[in-house]
Coordinates of C-alpha atoms and ligand atoms in Angstrom, one line a residue:
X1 CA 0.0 0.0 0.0
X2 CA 1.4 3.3 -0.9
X3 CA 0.9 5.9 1.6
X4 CA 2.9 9.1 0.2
X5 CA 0.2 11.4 -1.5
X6 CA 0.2 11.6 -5.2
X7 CA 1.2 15.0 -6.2
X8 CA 5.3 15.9 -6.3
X9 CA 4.4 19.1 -4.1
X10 CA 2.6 17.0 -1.5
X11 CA 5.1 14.1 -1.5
X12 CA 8.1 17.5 -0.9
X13 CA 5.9 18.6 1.9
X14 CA 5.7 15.1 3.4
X15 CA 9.6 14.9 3.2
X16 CA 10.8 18.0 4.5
X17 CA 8.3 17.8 7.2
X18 CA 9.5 13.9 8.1
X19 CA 12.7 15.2 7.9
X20 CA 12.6 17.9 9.9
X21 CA 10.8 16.1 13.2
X22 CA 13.2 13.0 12.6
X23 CA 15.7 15.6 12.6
X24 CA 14.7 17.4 16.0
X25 CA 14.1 13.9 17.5
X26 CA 17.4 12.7 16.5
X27 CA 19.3 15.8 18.2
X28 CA 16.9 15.4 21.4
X29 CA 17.9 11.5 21.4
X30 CA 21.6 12.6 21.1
X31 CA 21.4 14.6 24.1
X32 CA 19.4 12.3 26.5
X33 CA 21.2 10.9 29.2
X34 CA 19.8 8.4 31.6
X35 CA 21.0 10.4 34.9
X36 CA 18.5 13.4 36.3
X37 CA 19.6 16.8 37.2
X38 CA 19.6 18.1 41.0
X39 CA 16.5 20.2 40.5
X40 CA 18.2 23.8 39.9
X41 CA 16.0 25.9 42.5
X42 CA 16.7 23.1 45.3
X43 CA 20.7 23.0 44.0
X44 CA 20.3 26.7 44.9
X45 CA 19.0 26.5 48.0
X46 CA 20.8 23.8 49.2
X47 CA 23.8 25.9 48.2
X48 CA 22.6 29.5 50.2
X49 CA 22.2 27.2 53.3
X50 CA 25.9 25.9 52.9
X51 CA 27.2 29.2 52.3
X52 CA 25.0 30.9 55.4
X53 CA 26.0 28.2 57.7
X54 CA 29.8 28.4 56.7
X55 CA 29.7 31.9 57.4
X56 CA 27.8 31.6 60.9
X57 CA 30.0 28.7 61.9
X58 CA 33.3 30.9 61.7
X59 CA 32.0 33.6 64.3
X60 CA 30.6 31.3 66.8
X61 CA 32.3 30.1 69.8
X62 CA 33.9 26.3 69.5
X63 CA 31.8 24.7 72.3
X64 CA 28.5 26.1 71.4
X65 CA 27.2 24.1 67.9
X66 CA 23.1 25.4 69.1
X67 CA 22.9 27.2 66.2
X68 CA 23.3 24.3 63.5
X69 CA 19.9 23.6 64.3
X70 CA 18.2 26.6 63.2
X71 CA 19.6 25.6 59.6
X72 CA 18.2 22.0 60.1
X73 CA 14.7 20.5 58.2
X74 CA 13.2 17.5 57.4
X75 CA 15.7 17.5 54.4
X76 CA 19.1 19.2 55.5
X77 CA 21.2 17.8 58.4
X78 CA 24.5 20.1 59.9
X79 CA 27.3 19.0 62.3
X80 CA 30.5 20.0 62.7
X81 CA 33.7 17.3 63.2
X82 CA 37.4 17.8 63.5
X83 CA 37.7 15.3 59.8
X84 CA 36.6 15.6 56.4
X85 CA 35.3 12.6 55.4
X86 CA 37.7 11.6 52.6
X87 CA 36.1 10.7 48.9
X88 CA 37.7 11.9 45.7
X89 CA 35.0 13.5 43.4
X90 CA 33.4 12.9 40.4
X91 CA 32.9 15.5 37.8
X92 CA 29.1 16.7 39.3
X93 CA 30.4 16.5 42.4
X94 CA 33.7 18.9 41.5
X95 CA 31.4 21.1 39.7
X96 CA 29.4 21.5 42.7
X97 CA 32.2 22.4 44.9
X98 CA 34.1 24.9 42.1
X99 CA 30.3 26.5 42.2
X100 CA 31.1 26.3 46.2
X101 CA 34.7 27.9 45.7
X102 CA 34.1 30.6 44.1
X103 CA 31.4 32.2 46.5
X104 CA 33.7 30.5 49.7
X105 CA 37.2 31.3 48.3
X106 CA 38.9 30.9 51.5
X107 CA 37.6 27.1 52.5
X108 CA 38.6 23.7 51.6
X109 CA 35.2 21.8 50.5
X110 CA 34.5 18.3 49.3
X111 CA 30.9 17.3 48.0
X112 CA 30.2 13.6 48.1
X113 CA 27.0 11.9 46.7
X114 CA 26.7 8.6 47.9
X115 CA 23.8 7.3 46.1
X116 CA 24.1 9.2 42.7
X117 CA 23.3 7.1 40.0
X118 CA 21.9 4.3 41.8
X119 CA 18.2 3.5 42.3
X120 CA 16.2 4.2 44.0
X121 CA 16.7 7.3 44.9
X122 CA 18.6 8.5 48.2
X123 CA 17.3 8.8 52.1
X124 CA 18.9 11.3 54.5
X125 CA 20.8 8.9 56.2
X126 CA 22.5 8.5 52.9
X127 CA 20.7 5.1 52.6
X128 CA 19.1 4.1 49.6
X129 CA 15.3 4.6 50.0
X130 CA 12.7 3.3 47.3
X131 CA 10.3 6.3 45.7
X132 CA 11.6 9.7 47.3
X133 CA 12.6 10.8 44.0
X134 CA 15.9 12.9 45.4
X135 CA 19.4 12.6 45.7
X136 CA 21.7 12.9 48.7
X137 CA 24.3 15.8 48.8
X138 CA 27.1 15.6 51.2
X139 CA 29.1 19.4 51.6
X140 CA 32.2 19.1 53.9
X141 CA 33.3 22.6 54.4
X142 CA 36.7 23.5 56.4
X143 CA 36.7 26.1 58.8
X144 CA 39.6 28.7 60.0
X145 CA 39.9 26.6 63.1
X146 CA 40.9 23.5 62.0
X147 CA 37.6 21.8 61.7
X148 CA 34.8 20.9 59.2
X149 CA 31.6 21.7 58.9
X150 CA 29.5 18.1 57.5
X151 CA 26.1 19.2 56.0
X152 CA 23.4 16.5 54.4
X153 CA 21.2 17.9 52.5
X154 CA 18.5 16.2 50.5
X155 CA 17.6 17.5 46.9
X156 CA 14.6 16.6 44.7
X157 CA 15.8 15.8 40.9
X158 CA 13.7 16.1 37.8
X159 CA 14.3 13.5 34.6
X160 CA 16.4 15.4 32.0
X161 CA 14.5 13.3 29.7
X162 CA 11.1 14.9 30.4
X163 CA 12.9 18.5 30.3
X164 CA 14.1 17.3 26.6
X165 CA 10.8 15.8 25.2
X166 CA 9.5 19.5 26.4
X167 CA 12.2 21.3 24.3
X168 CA 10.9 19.1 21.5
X169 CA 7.3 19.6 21.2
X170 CA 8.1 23.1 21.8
X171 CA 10.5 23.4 19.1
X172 CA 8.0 21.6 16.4
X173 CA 5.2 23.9 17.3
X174 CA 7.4 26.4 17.0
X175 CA 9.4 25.2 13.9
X176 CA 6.4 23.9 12.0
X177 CA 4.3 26.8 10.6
X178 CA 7.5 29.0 9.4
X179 CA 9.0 25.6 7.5
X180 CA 5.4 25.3 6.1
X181 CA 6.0 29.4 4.6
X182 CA 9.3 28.2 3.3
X183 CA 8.0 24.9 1.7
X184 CA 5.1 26.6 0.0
X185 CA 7.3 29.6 -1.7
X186 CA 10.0 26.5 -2.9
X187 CA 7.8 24.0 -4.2
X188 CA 5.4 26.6 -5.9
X189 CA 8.3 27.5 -7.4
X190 CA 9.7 24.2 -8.4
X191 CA 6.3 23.4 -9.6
X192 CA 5.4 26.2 -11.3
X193 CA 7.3 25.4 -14.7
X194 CA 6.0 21.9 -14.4
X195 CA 2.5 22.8 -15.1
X196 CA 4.0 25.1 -17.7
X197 CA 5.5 22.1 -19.6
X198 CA 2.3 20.1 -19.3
X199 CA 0.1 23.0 -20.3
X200 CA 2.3 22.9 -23.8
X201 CA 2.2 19.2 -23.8
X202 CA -1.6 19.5 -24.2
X203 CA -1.7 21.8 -26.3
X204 CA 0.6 20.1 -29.1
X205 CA -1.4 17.2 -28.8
X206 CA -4.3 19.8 -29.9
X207 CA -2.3 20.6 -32.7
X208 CA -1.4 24.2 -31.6
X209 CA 1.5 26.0 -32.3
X210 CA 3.5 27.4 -29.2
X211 CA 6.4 29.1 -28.3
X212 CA 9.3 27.4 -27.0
X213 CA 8.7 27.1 -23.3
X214 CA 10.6 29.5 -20.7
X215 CA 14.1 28.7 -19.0
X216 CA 12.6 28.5 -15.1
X217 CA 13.1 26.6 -11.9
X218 CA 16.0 24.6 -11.1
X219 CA 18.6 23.1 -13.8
X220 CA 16.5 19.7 -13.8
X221 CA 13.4 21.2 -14.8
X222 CA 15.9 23.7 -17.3
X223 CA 16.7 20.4 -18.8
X224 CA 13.1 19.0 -19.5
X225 CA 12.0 22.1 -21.2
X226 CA 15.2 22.5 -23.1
X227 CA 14.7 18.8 -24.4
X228 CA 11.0 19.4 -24.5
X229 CA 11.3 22.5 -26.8
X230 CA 13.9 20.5 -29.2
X231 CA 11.5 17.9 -29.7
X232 CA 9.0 20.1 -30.1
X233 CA 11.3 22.1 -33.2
X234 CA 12.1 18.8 -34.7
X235 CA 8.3 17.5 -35.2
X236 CA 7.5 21.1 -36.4
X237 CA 9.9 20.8 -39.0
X238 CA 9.6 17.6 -40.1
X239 CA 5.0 17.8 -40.4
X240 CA 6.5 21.3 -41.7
X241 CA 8.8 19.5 -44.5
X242 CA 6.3 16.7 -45.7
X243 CA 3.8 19.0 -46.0
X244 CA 5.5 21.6 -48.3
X245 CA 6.8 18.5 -49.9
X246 CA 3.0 17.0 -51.0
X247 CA 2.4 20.5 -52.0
X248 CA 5.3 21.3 -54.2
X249 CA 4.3 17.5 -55.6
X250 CA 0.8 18.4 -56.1
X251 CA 1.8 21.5 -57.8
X252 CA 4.5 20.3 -60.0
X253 CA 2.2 17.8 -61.2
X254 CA -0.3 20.3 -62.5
X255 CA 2.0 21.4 -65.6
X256 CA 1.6 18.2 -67.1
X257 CA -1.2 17.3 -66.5
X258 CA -2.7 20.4 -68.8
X259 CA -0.1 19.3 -71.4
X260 CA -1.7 15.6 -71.4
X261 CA -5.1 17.2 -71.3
X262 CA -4.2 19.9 -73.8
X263 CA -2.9 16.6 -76.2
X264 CA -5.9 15.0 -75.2
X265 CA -8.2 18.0 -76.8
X266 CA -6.5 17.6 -80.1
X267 CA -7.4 13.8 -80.1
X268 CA -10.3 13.5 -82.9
X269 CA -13.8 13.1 -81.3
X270 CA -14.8 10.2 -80.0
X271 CA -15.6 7.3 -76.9
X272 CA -11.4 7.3 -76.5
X273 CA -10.9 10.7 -76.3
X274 CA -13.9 11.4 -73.9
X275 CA -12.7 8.9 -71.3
X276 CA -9.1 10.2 -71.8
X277 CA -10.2 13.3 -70.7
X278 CA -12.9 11.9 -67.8
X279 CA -9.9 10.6 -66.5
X280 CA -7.8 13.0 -66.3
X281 CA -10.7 15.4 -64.9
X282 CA -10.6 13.3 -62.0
X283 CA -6.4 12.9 -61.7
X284 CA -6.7 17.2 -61.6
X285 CA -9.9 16.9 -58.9
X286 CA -7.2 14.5 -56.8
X287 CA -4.5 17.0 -57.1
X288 CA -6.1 19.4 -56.7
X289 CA -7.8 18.5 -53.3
X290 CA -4.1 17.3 -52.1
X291 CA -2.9 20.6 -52.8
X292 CA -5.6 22.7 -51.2
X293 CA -5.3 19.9 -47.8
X294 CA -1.5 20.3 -47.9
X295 CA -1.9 24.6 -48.6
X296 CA -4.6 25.1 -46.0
X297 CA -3.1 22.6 -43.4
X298 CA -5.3 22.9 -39.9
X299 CA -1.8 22.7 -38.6
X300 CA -1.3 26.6 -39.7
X301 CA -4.4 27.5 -38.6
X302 CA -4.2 29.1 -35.5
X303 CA -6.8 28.0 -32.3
X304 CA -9.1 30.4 -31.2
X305 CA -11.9 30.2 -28.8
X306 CA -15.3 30.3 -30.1
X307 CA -19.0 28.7 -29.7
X308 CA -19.1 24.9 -31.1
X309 CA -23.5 25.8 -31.9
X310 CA -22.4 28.6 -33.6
X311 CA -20.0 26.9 -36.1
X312 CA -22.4 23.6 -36.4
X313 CA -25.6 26.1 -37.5
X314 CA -23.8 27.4 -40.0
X315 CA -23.1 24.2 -41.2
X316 CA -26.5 22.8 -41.0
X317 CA -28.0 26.3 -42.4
X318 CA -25.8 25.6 -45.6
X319 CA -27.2 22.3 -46.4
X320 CA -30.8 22.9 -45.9
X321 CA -30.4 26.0 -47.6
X322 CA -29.6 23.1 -50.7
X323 CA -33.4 21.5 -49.8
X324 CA -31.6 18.7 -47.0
X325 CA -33.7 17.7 -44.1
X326 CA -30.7 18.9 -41.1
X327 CA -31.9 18.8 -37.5
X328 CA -29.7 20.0 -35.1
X329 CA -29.9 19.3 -31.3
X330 CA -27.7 21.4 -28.9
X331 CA -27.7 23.2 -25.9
X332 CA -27.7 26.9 -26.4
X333 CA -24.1 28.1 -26.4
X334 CA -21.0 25.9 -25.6
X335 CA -17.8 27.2 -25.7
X336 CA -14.4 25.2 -27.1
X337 CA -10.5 26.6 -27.9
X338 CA -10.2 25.2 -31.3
X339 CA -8.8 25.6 -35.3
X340 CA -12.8 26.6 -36.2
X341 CA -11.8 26.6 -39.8
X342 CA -10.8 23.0 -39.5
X343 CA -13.7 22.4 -37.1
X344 CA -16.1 23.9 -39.8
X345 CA -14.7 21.5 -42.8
X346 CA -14.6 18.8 -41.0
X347 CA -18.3 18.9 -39.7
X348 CA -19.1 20.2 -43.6
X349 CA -17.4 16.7 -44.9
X350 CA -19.6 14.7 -42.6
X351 CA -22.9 16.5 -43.1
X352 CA -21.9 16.4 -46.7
X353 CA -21.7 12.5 -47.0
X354 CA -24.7 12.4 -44.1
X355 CA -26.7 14.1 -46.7
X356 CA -25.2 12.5 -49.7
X357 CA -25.9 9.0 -48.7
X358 CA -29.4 10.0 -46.5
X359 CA -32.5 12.1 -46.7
X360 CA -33.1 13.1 -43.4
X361 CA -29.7 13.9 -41.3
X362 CA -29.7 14.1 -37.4
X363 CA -26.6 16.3 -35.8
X364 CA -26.4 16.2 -31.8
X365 CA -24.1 18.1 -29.9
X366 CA -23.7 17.1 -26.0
X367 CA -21.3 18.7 -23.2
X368 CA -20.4 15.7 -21.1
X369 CA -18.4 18.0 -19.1
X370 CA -14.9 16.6 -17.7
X371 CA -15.1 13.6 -20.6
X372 CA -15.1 16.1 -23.0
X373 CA -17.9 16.9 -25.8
X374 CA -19.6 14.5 -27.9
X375 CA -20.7 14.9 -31.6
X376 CA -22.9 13.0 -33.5
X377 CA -24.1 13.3 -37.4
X378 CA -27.0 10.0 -38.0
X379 CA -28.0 9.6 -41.7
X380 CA -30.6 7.3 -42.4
X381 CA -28.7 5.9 -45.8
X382 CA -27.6 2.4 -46.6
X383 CA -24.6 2.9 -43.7
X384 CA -21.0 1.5 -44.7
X385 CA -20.3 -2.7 -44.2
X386 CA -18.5 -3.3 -41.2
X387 CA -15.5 -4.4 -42.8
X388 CA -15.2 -1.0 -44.7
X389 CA -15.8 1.4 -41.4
X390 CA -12.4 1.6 -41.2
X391 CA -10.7 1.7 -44.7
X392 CA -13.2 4.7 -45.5
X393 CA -10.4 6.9 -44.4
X394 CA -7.8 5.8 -45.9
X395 CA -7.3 9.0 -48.7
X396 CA -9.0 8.3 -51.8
X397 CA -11.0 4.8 -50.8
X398 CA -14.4 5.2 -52.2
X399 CA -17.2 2.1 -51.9
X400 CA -18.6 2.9 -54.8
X401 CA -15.8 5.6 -56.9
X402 CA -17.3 5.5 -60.7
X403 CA -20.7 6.8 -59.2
X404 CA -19.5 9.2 -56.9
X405 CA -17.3 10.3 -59.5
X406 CA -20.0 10.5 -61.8
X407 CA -21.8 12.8 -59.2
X408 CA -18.6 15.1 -59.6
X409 CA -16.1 16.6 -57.0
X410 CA -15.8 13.3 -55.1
X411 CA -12.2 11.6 -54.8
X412 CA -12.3 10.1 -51.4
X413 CA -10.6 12.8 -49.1
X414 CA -13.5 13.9 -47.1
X415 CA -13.2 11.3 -44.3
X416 CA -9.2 11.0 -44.3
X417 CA -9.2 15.0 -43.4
X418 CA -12.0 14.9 -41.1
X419 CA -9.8 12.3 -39.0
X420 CA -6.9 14.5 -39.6
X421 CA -8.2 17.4 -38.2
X422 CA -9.9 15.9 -35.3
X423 CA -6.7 14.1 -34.2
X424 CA -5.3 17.4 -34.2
X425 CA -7.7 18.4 -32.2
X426 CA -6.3 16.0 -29.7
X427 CA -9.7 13.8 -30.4
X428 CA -11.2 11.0 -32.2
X429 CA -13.6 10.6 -35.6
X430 CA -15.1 7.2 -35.9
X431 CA -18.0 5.8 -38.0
X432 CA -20.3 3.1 -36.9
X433 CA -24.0 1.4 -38.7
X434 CA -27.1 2.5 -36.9
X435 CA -29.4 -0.7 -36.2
X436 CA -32.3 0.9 -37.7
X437 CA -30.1 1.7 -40.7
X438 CA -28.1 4.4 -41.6
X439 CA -24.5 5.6 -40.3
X440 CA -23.2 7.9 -37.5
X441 CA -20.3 9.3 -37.4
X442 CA -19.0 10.1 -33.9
X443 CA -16.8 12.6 -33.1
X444 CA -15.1 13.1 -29.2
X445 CA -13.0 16.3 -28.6
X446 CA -10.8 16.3 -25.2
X447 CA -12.4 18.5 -22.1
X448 CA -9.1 20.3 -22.3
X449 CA -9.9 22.0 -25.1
X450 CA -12.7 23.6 -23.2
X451 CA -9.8 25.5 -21.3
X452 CA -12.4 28.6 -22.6
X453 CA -15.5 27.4 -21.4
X454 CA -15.6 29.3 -18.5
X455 CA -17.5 32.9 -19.8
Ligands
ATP1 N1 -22.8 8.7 -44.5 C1 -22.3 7.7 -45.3 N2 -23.1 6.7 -45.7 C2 -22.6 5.7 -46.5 N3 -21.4 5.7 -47.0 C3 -20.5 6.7 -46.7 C4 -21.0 7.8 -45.8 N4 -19.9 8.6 -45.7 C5 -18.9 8.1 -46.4 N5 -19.3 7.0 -47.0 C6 -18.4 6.2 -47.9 O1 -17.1 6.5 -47.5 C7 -16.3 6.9 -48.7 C8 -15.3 7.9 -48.3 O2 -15.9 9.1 -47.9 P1 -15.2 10.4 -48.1 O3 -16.0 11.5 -47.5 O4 -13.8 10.2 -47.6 O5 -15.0 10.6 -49.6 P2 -16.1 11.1 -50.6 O6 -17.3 11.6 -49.9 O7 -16.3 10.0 -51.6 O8 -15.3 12.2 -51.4 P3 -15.0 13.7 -50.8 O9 -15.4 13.7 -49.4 O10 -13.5 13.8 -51.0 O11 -15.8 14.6 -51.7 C9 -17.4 7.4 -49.6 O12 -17.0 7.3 -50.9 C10 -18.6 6.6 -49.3 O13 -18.5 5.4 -50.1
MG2 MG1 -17.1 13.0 -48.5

């Protein structure tokens, strides 16, 4: 199961947010010890009293030790002996008596603490003692006389670890929202060129022209549009290329063809001479057509937005103005980016055959919204067999060529650059037989292309 989100910017978020609180975990797991600190007001305390009591003890006479037990509680215990008791020091404990030192520069002092680092915690006595929670603290102090003042002082401690976890979920809440800031600026700006390239990429496969895309974002994205835009040059050129090359054909065929048809005139009258020159009526209505599809390419037309009812009325109009039965069924207005001169031929060609092949032709337009729109042109003619649906648009297939030539202007095209244009269009022309007899031709365009819908 994949659990990262689909879209690249979500999938950055996800990472540099993962990052970050692995991160700050990481660093707070670094630091952790398993020992707890003397709790720092208590250390304080604990300290004062020393410090007091020190300073008491060297005014007051030998025999009289009263006094130590005004500095006595529950948690502190004073005496005074003629010995230090003798322990060397571990780091805390040498830390606590430099602290000592520097506010008692004239005494010799040794801090002791017997149960650090052991569980349970410490009693008074300097036993161990099972859920107190606090530590023991020995301070032996000397004094100008010769002997020592012992304290025992018990101080509570608090879990570094629970100090840490605080600093983390305090640095995340604080961390969080300006790292979101950041993110969004970045990855807008990564992204930004990405929609860019696939805003051209759909509109290529329209069949529009565009202009090389922009140098932005970082040098891997620089890299995709540079390669995108030299692809882009090299189909250009080459569609460019094969169409001025069936033009210049198409035209360079014309010459002799009117010096065969010229020769053809000057044949004496008769059945030879007739078909000579049928025939090559109907060689100049195929070049003829080739040069005026290669000329007026839909691929130099340039797209424009406009209203898809609009452009199939006029089509309609035109054949019923020639006595055809056209019924057209659309909502009122829909709006679509498109070549409309292509558009327009193409619906022409298939209301043309529609009415050619039918009486009564039936044109329905349909928004289906994100699935694109949908076109339909029913005839109610003797449809196409099935095996033939498709090689009807292959350039210059007719069923039945003698009669439609015989009808005049037919040579096969219509279908071949209906299907042209509508794959241009980034879309799909295909025929199919009605049950109740007759053929539809259906045509899908892409929903992108209704990047103008909105009005
Ligand atoms: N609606 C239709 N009903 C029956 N047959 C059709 C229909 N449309 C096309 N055809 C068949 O498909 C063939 C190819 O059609 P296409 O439009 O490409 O050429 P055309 O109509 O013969 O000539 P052009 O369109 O170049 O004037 C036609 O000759 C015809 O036999
Ligand atoms: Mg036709």
């Amino acid at each position: 199961m994949n659990l990262l989100p689909r879209s690249l910017g979500a999938q950055l978020t996800v990472l540099m947010l993962g990052g970050f609180i692995v991160g700050t975990l990481f660093a707070t797991l670094a630091m952790w010890s398993p020992n707890e600190a003397l709790h720092p007001i208590a250390r304080e305390h604990a300290l004062s009293r020393t410090v007091t009591a020190y300073r008491l003890a060297q005014h007051q006479p030998v025999e009289d030790s009263r006094w130590l037990a005004s500095f006595e509680s529950p948690v502190a215990r004073l005496w005074l002996d003629r010995s230090p008791s003798a322990w060397p020091m571990r780091a805390e404990e040498l830390a606590l008596a430099l602290e000592l030192n520097k506010r008692l520069p004239v005494a010799r002092i040794a801090v002791h603490m017997p149960c650090r680092g052991q569980r349970p915690s410490a009693a008074l006595d300097g036993t161990r003692q099972p859920e107190i929670g606090a530590e023991c603290v020995d301070i032996d102090l000397s004094l100008a006389d010769g002997r020592w003042l012992h304290t025992r002082q018990l101080l509570p401690v608090q879990s570094l670890w629970s100090e840490s976890w605080r600093v983390v979920r305090l640095s995340l809440l604080i961390g969080i929202p300006p790292l979101l800031i950041i993110m969004y600026v970045f990855v807008n700006r990564i992204l930004r060129p990405t929609t860019a390239l696939t805003d051209a990429a759909e509109r290529i496969s329209q069949g529009e022209r565009i202009d090389p895309l922009a140098m932005q974002g970082p040098d891997e994205i620089r890299n995709i549009a540079v390669a995108f835009n030299h692809m882009y040059e090299r189909i250009t050129r080459f569609v460019d290329e094969r169409t001025r090359m069936l033009a210049a054909i198409s035209h360079d065929l014309r010459t002799p063809l009117t010096a065969l048809e010229l020769q053809a005139v000057l044949l004496p009258p008769g059945e030879q001479r007739q078909e000579m020159l049928r025939t090559l009526e109907e060689i100049r209505q195929m070049v003829d057509e080739t040069l005026r599809f290669a000329s007026q390419g839909a691929r130099s037309e340039a797209s424009q937005r406009i209203d898809l009812v609009v452009l199939l009325e006029e089509v309609c109009g035109y054949h019923r103005a020639l006595g055809q039965q056209v019924h057209l069924d659309a909502p009122a207005q829909l709006f679509y980016r498109c070549r409309p001169t292509a558009l327009k031929r193409v619906f022409n060609n298939l209301v043309e055959n529609a009415c050619k092949h039918g009486t009564c032709v039936q044109v329905t337009l349909a928004d289906r919204g994100r699935q694109g729109i949908a076109i339909e042109i029913a005839d109610d003619g003797p449809g196409i067999p099935e095996a033939m649906l498709e090689r009807v648009f292959e350039p210059f297939f007719q069923l039945d060529p003698s009669r439609h030539r015989e009808a005049g202007g037919s040579v096969g095209l219509g279908l071949a650059i209906a299907r042209d244009s509508i794959q241009l269009h980034g879309g799909i022309l295909r025929l199919s037989n009605r049950a109740q007899g007759g053929l539809v031709a259906h045509l899908e365009l892409p929903a992108i292309g209704a990047r103008g819908t909105a009005d």
